[in-house]
XYZ file of C-alpha atoms in Angstrom:
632
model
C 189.715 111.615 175.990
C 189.039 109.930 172.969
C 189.968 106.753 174.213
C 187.245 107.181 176.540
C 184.413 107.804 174.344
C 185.155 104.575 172.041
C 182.733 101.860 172.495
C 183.008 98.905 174.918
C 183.390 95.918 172.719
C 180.635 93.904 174.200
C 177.849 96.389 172.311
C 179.440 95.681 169.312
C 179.817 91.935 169.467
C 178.224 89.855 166.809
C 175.767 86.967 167.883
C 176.880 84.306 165.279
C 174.181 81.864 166.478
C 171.329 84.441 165.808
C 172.635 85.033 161.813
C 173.157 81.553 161.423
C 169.591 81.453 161.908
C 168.370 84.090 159.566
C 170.550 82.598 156.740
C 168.657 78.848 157.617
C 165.064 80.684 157.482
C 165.537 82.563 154.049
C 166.898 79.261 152.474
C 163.792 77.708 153.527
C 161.585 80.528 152.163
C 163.005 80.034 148.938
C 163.046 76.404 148.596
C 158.951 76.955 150.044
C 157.904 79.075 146.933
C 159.921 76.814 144.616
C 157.394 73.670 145.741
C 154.076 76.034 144.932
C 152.433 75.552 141.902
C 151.406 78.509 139.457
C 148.285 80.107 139.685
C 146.577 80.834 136.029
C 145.423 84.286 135.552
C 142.488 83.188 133.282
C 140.957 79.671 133.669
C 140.519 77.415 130.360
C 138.916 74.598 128.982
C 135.224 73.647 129.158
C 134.046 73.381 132.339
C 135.387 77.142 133.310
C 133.969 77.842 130.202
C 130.460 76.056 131.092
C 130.363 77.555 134.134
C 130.693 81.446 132.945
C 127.735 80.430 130.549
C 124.903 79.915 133.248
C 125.098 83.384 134.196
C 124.024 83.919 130.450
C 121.906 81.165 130.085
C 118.854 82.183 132.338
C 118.541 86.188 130.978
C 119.265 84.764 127.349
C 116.099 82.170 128.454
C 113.669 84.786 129.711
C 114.065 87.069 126.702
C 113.664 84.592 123.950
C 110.256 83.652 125.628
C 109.436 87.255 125.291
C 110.416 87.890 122.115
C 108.144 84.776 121.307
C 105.150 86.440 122.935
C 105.845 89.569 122.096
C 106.060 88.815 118.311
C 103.428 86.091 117.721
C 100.925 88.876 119.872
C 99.848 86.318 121.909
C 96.811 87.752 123.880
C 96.311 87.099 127.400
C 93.223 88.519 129.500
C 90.151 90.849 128.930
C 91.131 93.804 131.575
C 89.737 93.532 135.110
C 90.176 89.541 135.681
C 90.182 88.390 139.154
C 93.607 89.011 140.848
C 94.481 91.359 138.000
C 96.852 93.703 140.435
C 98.840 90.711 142.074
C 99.513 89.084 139.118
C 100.955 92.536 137.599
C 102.624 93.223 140.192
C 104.692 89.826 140.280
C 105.584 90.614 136.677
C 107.014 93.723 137.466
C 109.091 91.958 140.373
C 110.359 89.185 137.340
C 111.179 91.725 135.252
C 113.087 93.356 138.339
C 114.956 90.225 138.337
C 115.106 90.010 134.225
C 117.329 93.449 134.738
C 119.764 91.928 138.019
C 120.059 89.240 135.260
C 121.424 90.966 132.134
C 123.104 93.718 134.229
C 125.147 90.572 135.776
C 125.956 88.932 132.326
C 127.090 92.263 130.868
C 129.343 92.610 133.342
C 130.501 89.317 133.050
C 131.645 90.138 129.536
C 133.395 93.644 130.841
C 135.337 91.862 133.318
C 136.239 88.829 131.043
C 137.348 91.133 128.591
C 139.337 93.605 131.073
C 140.811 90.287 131.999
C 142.104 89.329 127.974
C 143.625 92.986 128.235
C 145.542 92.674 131.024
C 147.054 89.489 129.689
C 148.350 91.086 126.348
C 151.361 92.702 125.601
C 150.173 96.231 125.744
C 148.548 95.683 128.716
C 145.644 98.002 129.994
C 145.836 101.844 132.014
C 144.886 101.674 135.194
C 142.027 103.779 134.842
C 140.673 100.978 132.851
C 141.084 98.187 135.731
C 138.080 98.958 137.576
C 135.467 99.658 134.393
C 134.166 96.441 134.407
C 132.761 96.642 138.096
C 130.706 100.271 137.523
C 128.886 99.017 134.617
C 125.856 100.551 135.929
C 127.574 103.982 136.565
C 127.128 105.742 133.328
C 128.656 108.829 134.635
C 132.006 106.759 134.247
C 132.062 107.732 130.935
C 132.712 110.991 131.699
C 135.624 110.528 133.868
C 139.038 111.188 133.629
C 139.708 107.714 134.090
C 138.051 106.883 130.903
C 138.213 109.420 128.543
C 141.788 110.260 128.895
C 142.674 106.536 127.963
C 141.446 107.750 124.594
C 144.032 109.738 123.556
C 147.218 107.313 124.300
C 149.120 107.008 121.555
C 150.089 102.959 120.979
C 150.766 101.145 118.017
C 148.322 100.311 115.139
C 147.483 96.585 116.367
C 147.621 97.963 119.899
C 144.884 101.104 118.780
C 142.268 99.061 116.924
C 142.361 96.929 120.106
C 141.751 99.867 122.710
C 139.322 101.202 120.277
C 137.655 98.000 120.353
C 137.774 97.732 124.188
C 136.276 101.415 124.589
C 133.379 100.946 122.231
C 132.772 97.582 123.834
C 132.499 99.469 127.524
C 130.283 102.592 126.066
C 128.025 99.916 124.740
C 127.937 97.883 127.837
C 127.394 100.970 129.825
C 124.726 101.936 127.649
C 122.371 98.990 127.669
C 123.127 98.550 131.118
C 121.141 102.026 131.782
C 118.289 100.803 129.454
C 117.628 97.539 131.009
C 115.084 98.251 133.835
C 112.462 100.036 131.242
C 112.794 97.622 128.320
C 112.762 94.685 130.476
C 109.266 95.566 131.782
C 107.742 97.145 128.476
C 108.189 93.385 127.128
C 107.561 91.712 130.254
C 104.505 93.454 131.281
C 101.286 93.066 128.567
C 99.778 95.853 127.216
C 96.564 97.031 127.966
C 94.929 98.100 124.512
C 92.289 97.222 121.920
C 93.201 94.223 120.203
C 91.549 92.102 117.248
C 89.795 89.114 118.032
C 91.226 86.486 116.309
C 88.082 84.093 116.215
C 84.511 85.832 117.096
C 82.556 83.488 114.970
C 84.438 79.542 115.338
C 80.759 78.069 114.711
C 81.034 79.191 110.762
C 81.757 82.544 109.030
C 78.867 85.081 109.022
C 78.440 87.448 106.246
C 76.391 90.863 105.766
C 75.000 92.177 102.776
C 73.039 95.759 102.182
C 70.044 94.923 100.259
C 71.146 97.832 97.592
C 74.023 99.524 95.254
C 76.741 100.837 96.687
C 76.227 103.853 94.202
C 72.863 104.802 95.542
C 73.721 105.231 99.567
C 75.046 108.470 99.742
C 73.758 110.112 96.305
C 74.846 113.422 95.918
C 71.411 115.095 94.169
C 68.829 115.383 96.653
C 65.929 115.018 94.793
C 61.677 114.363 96.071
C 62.425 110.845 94.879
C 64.151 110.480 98.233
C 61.209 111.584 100.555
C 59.723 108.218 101.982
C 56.005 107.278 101.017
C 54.664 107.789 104.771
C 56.219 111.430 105.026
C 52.775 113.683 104.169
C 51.367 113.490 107.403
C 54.437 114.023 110.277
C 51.821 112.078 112.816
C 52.431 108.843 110.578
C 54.288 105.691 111.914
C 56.651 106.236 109.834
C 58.073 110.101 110.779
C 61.546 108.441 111.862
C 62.490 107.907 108.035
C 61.137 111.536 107.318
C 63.354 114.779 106.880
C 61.479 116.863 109.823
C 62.326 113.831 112.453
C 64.713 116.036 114.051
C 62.176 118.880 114.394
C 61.538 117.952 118.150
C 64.773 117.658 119.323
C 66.580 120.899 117.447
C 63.482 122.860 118.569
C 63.962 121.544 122.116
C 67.878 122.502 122.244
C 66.831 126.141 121.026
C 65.184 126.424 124.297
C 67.667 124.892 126.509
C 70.620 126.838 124.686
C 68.504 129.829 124.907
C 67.596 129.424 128.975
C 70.795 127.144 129.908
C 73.661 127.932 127.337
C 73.174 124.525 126.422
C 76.104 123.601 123.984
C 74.710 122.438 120.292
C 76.050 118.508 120.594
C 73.235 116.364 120.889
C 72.378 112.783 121.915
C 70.138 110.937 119.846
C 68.118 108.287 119.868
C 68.395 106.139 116.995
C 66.908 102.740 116.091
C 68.481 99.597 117.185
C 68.619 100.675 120.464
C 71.646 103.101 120.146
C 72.456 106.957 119.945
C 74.116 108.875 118.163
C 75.821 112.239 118.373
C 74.546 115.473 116.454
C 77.577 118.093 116.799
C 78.260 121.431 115.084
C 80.952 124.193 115.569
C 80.397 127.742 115.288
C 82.323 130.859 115.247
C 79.817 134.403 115.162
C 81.169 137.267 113.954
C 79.151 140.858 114.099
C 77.485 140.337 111.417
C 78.313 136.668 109.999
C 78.136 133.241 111.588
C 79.572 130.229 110.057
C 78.968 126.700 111.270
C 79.748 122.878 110.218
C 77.827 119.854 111.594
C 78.224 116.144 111.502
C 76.433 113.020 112.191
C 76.704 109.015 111.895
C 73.810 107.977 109.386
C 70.809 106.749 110.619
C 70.836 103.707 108.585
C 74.468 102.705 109.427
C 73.875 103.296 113.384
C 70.714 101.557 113.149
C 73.029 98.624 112.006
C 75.808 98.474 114.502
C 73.127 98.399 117.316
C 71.306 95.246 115.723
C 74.589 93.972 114.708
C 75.140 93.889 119.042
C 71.657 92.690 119.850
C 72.208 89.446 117.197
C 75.642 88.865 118.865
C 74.344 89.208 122.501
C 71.498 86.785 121.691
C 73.038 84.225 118.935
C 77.200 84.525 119.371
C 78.241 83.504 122.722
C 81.805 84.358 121.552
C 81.548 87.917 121.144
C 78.199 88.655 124.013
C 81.198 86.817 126.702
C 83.982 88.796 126.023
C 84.870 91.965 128.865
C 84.703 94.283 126.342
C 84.158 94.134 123.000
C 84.038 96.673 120.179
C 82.328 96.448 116.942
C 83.226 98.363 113.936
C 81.497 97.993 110.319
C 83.187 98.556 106.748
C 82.950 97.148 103.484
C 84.509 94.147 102.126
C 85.956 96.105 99.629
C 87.520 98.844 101.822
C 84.691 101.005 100.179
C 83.927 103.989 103.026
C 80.902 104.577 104.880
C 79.831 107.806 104.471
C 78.394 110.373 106.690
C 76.187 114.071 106.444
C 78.427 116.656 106.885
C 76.384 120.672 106.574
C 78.456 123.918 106.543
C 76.070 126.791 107.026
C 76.712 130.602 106.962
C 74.284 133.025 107.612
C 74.757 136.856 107.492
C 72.368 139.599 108.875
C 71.042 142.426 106.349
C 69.416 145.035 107.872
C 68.902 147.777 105.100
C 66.791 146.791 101.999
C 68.257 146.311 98.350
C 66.919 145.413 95.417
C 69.523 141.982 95.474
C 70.173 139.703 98.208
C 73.522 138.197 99.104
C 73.897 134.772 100.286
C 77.136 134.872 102.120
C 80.270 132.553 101.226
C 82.947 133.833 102.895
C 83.768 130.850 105.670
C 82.680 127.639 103.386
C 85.399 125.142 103.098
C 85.789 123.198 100.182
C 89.035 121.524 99.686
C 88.775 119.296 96.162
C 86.205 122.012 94.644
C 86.723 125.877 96.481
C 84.787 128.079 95.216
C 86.313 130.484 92.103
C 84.606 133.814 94.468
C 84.451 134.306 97.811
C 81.987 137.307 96.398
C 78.514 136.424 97.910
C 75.864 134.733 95.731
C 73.334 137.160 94.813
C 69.354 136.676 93.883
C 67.209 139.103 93.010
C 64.925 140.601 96.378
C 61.413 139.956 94.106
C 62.406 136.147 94.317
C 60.754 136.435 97.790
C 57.421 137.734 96.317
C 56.518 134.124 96.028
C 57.008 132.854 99.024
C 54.350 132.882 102.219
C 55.489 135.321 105.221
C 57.553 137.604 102.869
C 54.472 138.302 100.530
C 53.911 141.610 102.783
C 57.088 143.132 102.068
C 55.438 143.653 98.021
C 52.133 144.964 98.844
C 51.845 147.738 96.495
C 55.308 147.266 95.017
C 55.573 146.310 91.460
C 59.302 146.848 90.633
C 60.631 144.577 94.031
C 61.530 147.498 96.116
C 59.977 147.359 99.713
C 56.686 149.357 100.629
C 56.058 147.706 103.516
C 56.763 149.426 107.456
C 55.783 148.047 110.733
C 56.002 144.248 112.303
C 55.839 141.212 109.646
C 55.221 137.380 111.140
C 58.681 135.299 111.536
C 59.472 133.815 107.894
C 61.547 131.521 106.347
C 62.167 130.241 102.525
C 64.383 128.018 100.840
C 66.325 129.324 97.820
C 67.128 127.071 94.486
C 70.403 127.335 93.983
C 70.571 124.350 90.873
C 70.746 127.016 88.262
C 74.007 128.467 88.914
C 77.412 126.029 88.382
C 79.083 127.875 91.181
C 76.665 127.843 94.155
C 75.790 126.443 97.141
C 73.849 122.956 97.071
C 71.139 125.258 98.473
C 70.052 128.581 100.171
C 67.596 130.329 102.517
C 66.487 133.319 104.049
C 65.199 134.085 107.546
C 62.896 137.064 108.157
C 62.865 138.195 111.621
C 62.041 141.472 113.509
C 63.508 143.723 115.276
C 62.721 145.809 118.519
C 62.933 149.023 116.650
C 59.640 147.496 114.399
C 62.304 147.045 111.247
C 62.858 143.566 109.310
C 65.917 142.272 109.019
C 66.581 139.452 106.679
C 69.030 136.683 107.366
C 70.762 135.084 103.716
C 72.379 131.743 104.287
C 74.026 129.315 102.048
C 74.381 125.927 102.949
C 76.761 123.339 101.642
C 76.469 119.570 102.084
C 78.548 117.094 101.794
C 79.376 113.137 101.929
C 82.357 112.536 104.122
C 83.958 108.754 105.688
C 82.901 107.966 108.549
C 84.981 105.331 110.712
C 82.690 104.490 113.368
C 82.327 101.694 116.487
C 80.053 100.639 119.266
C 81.649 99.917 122.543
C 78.960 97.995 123.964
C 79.417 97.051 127.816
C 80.565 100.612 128.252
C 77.566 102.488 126.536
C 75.833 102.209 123.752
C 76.262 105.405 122.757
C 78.050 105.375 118.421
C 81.561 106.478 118.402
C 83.705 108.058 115.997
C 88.084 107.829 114.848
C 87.335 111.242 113.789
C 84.380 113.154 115.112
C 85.578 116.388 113.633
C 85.052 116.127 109.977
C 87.178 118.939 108.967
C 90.158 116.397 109.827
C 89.099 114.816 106.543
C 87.999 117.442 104.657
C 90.215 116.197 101.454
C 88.147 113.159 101.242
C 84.227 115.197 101.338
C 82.134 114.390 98.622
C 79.846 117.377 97.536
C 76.462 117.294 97.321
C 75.815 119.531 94.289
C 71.894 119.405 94.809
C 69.595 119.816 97.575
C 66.083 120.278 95.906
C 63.621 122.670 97.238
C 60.607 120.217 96.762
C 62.756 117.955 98.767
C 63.728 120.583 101.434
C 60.006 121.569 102.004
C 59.145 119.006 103.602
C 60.985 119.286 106.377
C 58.919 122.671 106.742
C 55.320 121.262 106.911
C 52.040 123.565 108.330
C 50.873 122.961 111.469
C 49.137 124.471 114.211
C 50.770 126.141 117.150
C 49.890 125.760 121.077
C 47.901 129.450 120.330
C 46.031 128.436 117.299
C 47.689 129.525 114.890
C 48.433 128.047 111.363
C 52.990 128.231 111.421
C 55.460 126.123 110.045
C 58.363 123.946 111.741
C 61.267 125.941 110.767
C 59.158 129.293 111.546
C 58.255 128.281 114.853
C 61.708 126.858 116.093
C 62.782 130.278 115.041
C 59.848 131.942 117.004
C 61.472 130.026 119.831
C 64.441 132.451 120.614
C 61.848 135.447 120.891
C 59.470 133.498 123.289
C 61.483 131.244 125.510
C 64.842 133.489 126.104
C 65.828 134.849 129.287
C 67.368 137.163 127.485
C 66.726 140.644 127.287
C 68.188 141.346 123.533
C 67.988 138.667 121.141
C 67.227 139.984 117.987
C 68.634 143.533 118.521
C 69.330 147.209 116.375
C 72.053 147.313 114.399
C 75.440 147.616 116.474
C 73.498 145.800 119.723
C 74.261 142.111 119.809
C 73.388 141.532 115.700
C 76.655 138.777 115.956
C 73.626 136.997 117.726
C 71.120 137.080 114.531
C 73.387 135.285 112.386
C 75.368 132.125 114.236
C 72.133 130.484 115.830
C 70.102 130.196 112.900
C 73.117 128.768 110.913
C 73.342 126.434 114.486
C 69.702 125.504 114.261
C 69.487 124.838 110.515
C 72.332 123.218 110.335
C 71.416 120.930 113.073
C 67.911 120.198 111.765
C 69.362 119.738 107.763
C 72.017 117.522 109.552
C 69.605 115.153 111.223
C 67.311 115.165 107.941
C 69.893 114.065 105.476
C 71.254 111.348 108.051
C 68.083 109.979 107.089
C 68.301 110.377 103.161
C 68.474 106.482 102.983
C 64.773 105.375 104.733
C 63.412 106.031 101.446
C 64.760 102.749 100.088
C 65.894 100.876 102.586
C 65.216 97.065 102.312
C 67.662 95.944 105.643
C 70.890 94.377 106.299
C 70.744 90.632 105.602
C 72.731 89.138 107.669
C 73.620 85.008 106.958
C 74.957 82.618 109.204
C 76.387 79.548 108.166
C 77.257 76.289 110.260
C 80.004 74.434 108.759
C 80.102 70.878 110.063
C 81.568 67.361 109.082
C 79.051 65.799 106.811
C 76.708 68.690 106.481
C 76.633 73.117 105.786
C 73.549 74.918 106.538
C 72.623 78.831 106.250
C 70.934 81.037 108.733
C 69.564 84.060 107.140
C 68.674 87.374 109.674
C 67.843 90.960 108.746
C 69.382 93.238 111.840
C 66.658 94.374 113.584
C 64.194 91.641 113.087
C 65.693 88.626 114.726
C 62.609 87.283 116.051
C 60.582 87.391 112.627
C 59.914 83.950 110.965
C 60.502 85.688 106.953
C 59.934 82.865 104.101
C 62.376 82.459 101.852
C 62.810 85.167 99.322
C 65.809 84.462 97.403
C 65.827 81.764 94.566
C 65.563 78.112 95.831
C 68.211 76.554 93.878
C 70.927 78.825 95.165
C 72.645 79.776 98.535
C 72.034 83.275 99.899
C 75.959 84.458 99.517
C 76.236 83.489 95.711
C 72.636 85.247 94.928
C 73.893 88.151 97.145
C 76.929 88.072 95.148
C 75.021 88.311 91.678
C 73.020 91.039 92.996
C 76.035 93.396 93.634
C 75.163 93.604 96.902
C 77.992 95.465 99.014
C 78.967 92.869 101.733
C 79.497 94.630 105.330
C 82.050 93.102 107.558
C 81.808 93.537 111.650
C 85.262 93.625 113.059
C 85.263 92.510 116.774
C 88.238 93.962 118.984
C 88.718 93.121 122.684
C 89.967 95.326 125.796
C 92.697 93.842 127.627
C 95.938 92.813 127.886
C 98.531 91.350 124.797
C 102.186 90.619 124.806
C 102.209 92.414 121.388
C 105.438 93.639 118.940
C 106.573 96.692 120.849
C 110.264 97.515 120.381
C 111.904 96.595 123.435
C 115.534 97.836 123.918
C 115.768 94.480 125.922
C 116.136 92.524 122.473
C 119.069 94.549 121.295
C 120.628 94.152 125.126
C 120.370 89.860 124.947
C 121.623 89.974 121.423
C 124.891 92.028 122.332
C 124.828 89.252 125.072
């Protein structure tokens, strides 16, 4: 049986032709890849070399034109040119392409360098092959395929060089993530303020205030300082006087009254400006404390003439899209502005002393030893019109007097104490239930910089780097004295719409009773008294404000402002005073000298008008884009 199941020999036969074959093929093969020449793993010499650089070449290009720009601040267009967008937007496309750029040559250097690894004798993990093509995956970092390369232990040599490799990837990876944002911070300009390089090319021009820099802001009110034309308010010259800003404080107790009307003001101001007139309050039941600012009079009355010369005699400056003017002193001297804290606190039961309140005034460089009130004597207002009636039998100050007493108001020296107020006064106002009550206040002044500019072509409205002068209360300068000859006159007599004989102050005042829609305004005790207190300190402190903004009219002889043409063969000078452009004034300064050097020996202070422009600058930003082509 087994003989039967054995194979027939023809299924086991060898075809000898078939292997003879085979054996010819595979000798072939062999003697094939013996003729083939190498192929080299990494290409040398220069041309390779060369050729690898042009991928570097055009992003290395690109950014060291920007960092040109971008560090000389070259400045390019005022903002709103024709085909602003387009152009813009074809920036941001080139700095689109500024990204594809450097993201290419980084990973150029990843894959040149995976290449150098493979090639040495420690050779590189496989989780390390593929690095150089996710260069813009940062989440590789975090893979396995990374991280746990970090931890194979190799020889010293072999260690400092996977180090090296590792930090060179995390780098690559890391400025590869940063390249779309810096690319387009430096390739894009910035749209800001920036100086004007050359607003006068015809010849420097140079301003001079006709006066010491010592006398501008003095800080003792005195009569001395009330202008000539001030005794009768219907004279030309009521602009320069303390009780200019009468009208418009009375006006806003109407409209705040009626309308809620917020105390910041616009106002008018010579040289075709205005100016704001802002205070801040905070009422308490039976205190109100407030502090209000302005730009001087003088100094705004400057910056708009300082515009209407340069739109009529500088082409440079009246052509640009927006310019902005800002004055300071040569000397980096500040310019100064009024700055009034007022509080005011109701007293409703009569004493034989009278407290001027203290408690909210802020002074920094000089706060006051007490917080205690200031106290005078009550028979200090037995002098003064409108309280006389309170003392009409009395002969020891105390009060005799019952019934309804006209609206009063007096101003209280203050010089004779060292640790006062620079001045104080008292309200006396009725009541429904047919009581006085008497309103204290003592008001402190102060000098304080003020860092202002006129955007023109936008409004000409005087602006401010700090509008809130608390924000610089270290630098105030007090003003110890505010005189009470000096003060009266912004309280002058006149005759009311009724006929009858008032004063300014005592008819603003009169104002809250007459024109409220209201039905309490001056109330009891415990009914709206918080009331009493925070708008008078409001409406004096707006009015005081506005009068000492004005200090300055008193002596005021004009900015001088002198041109000069510098030309081959030949200098000339063109004198101006702002605000009177179109008068023909003789010459008033010594013949044998030039107006700067007899300015100079004067002491004049010289006022400089910087000119900055709106629009776009390639300027020094910090791009991480630098960083990126210098790892390139």
């Amino acid at each position: 049986m087994l003989d039967n199941l054995r194979p027939s020999p023809k299924y086991i036969q060898v075809d000898s032709q078939a292997s003879s074959r085979t054996a010819l093929a595979i000798d072939d093969s062999r003697q094939t890849v013996a003729s083939e020449p190498a192929k080299a793993a990494i290409e040398t010499g220069w041309l390779p070399t060369a050729r690898r650089c042009i991928l570097h070449a055009a992003p290395i290009a690109v950014t060291v034109w920007m960092l040109v720009y971008n560090g000389r601040g070259v400045y390019w267009r005022d903002a709103g040119f024709r085909h602003q967008n387009p152009i813009l937007q074809a920036l941001q496309y080139l700095a689109k392409v500024h990204e594809l750029l450097m993201a290419a040559s980084l990973a150029e250097i990843a894959l040149n360098r995976t290449h150098y690894e493979l090639c040495a004798s420690d050779g590189l993990p496989l989780g390390l092959v593929t690095a150089a093509y996710q260069v813009s995956s940062i989440s590789y970092l975090i893979t396995p395929e990374f991280y746990k390369n970090c931890r194979i232990p190799l020889s010293i040599k072999g260690l400092y060089s996977r180090l090296s490799l590792l930090s060179l990837f995390v780098i690559i990876f890391l400025l590869t993530s940063v390249l779309g944002p810096s690319s387009a911070v430096a390739m894009i300009p910035r749209l800001d303020w920036w100086d004007h390089t050359n607003p006068y090319p015809e010849g420097p021009e140079r301003a001079f205030m006709r006066y010491k820099y010592s006398d501008l802001w003095p800080t003792s009110i005195t009569k001395e300082l009330i202008h000539p034309g001030c005794a009768d308010p219907d004279s030309a010259d009521a602009e320069y006087c303390p009780y200019s800003g009468y009208e418009m404080t009375s006006n806003w107790i109407g409209a705040h009254q009626n309308q809620g009307q917020a105390p910041n003001l616009t106002v008018p101001n010579h040289g075709g400006v205005t100016r704001h007139l802002a205070s801040t309050y905070n009422g308490t039941k039976s205190a109100g404390w407030t502090i209000t600012s302005t730009v001087g009079y003088k100094e705004a009355w400057d910056l708009g003439a300082f515009w209407q010369y340069a739109s009529e005699r500088n082409g440079t400056i009246a052509q640009l899209g927006r310019p902005r003017i800002a004055p300071a002193f040569l000397d980096a001297a500040p310019i100064k502005k009024p700055v009034v804290q007022v509080e005011c606190a109701a007293q409703y039961s009569w004493s034989s002393q009278i407290s001027l309140p203290r408690r909210h005034l802020q002074d920094p460089n000089n706060p006051f030893t007490s917080r205690a009130p200031w106290t005078i004597p009550s028979s200090t207002l037995r002098s003064h019109a409108g309280f006389q009636n309170l003392f009409p039998n009395a002969t020891n100050g105390s009060q005799e007097h019952q019934g309804q007493l006209p609206t009063s108001f007096a101003w209280i020296d203050t010089s004779s104490s060292v640790d006062s107020p620079s001045i104080g006064a008292i309200f006396g106002v009725n009541t429904p239930n047919t009581s006085i009550a008497l309103i204290p206040c003592s008001i402190a002044a102060y000098w304080t910089p003020s860092s202002t500019y006129l955007d023109p072509k936008s409004d000409l409205v005087i602006q401010e780097d700090h509008p809130d002068p608390l924000e610089q209360a270290h630098l105030w300068t007090p003003i110890t004295t505010i005189s009470t000859d000096w003060a009266d006159t912004m309280n002058p007599n006149f005759t009311d719409d009724n006929g009858e004989m008032t004063t300014y102050i005592q008819h603003m005042i009169q104002r809250y009773n007459n024109n409220s829609s209201s039905p309490v305004i001056f109330a009891e005790p415990g009914y709206g008294q918080e009331s009493i207190p925070w708008r008078l300190s409001v409406a004096l402190g707006l009015y005081l404000t506005e009068a000492l903004a004005r200090v300055q009219s008193t002596f005021w002889n004009g900015t001088v402002l002198c041109h000069t043409d510098s030309e081959t063969g030949r200098r000339s000078e063109k004198v101006y005073i702002l605000g009177n452009l179109n008068a023909d004034d003789p010459r008033w300064w010594p013949p044998e000298t030039d107006f700067v050097t007899f300015a100079l020996q004067m002491g004049w202070p010289e006022l400089t008008f910087s000119i900055r422009r709106y629009g776009r600058c390639w300027a020094s930003c910090i791009s991480l884009s630098w960083p990126v082509e210098l790892a390139v």
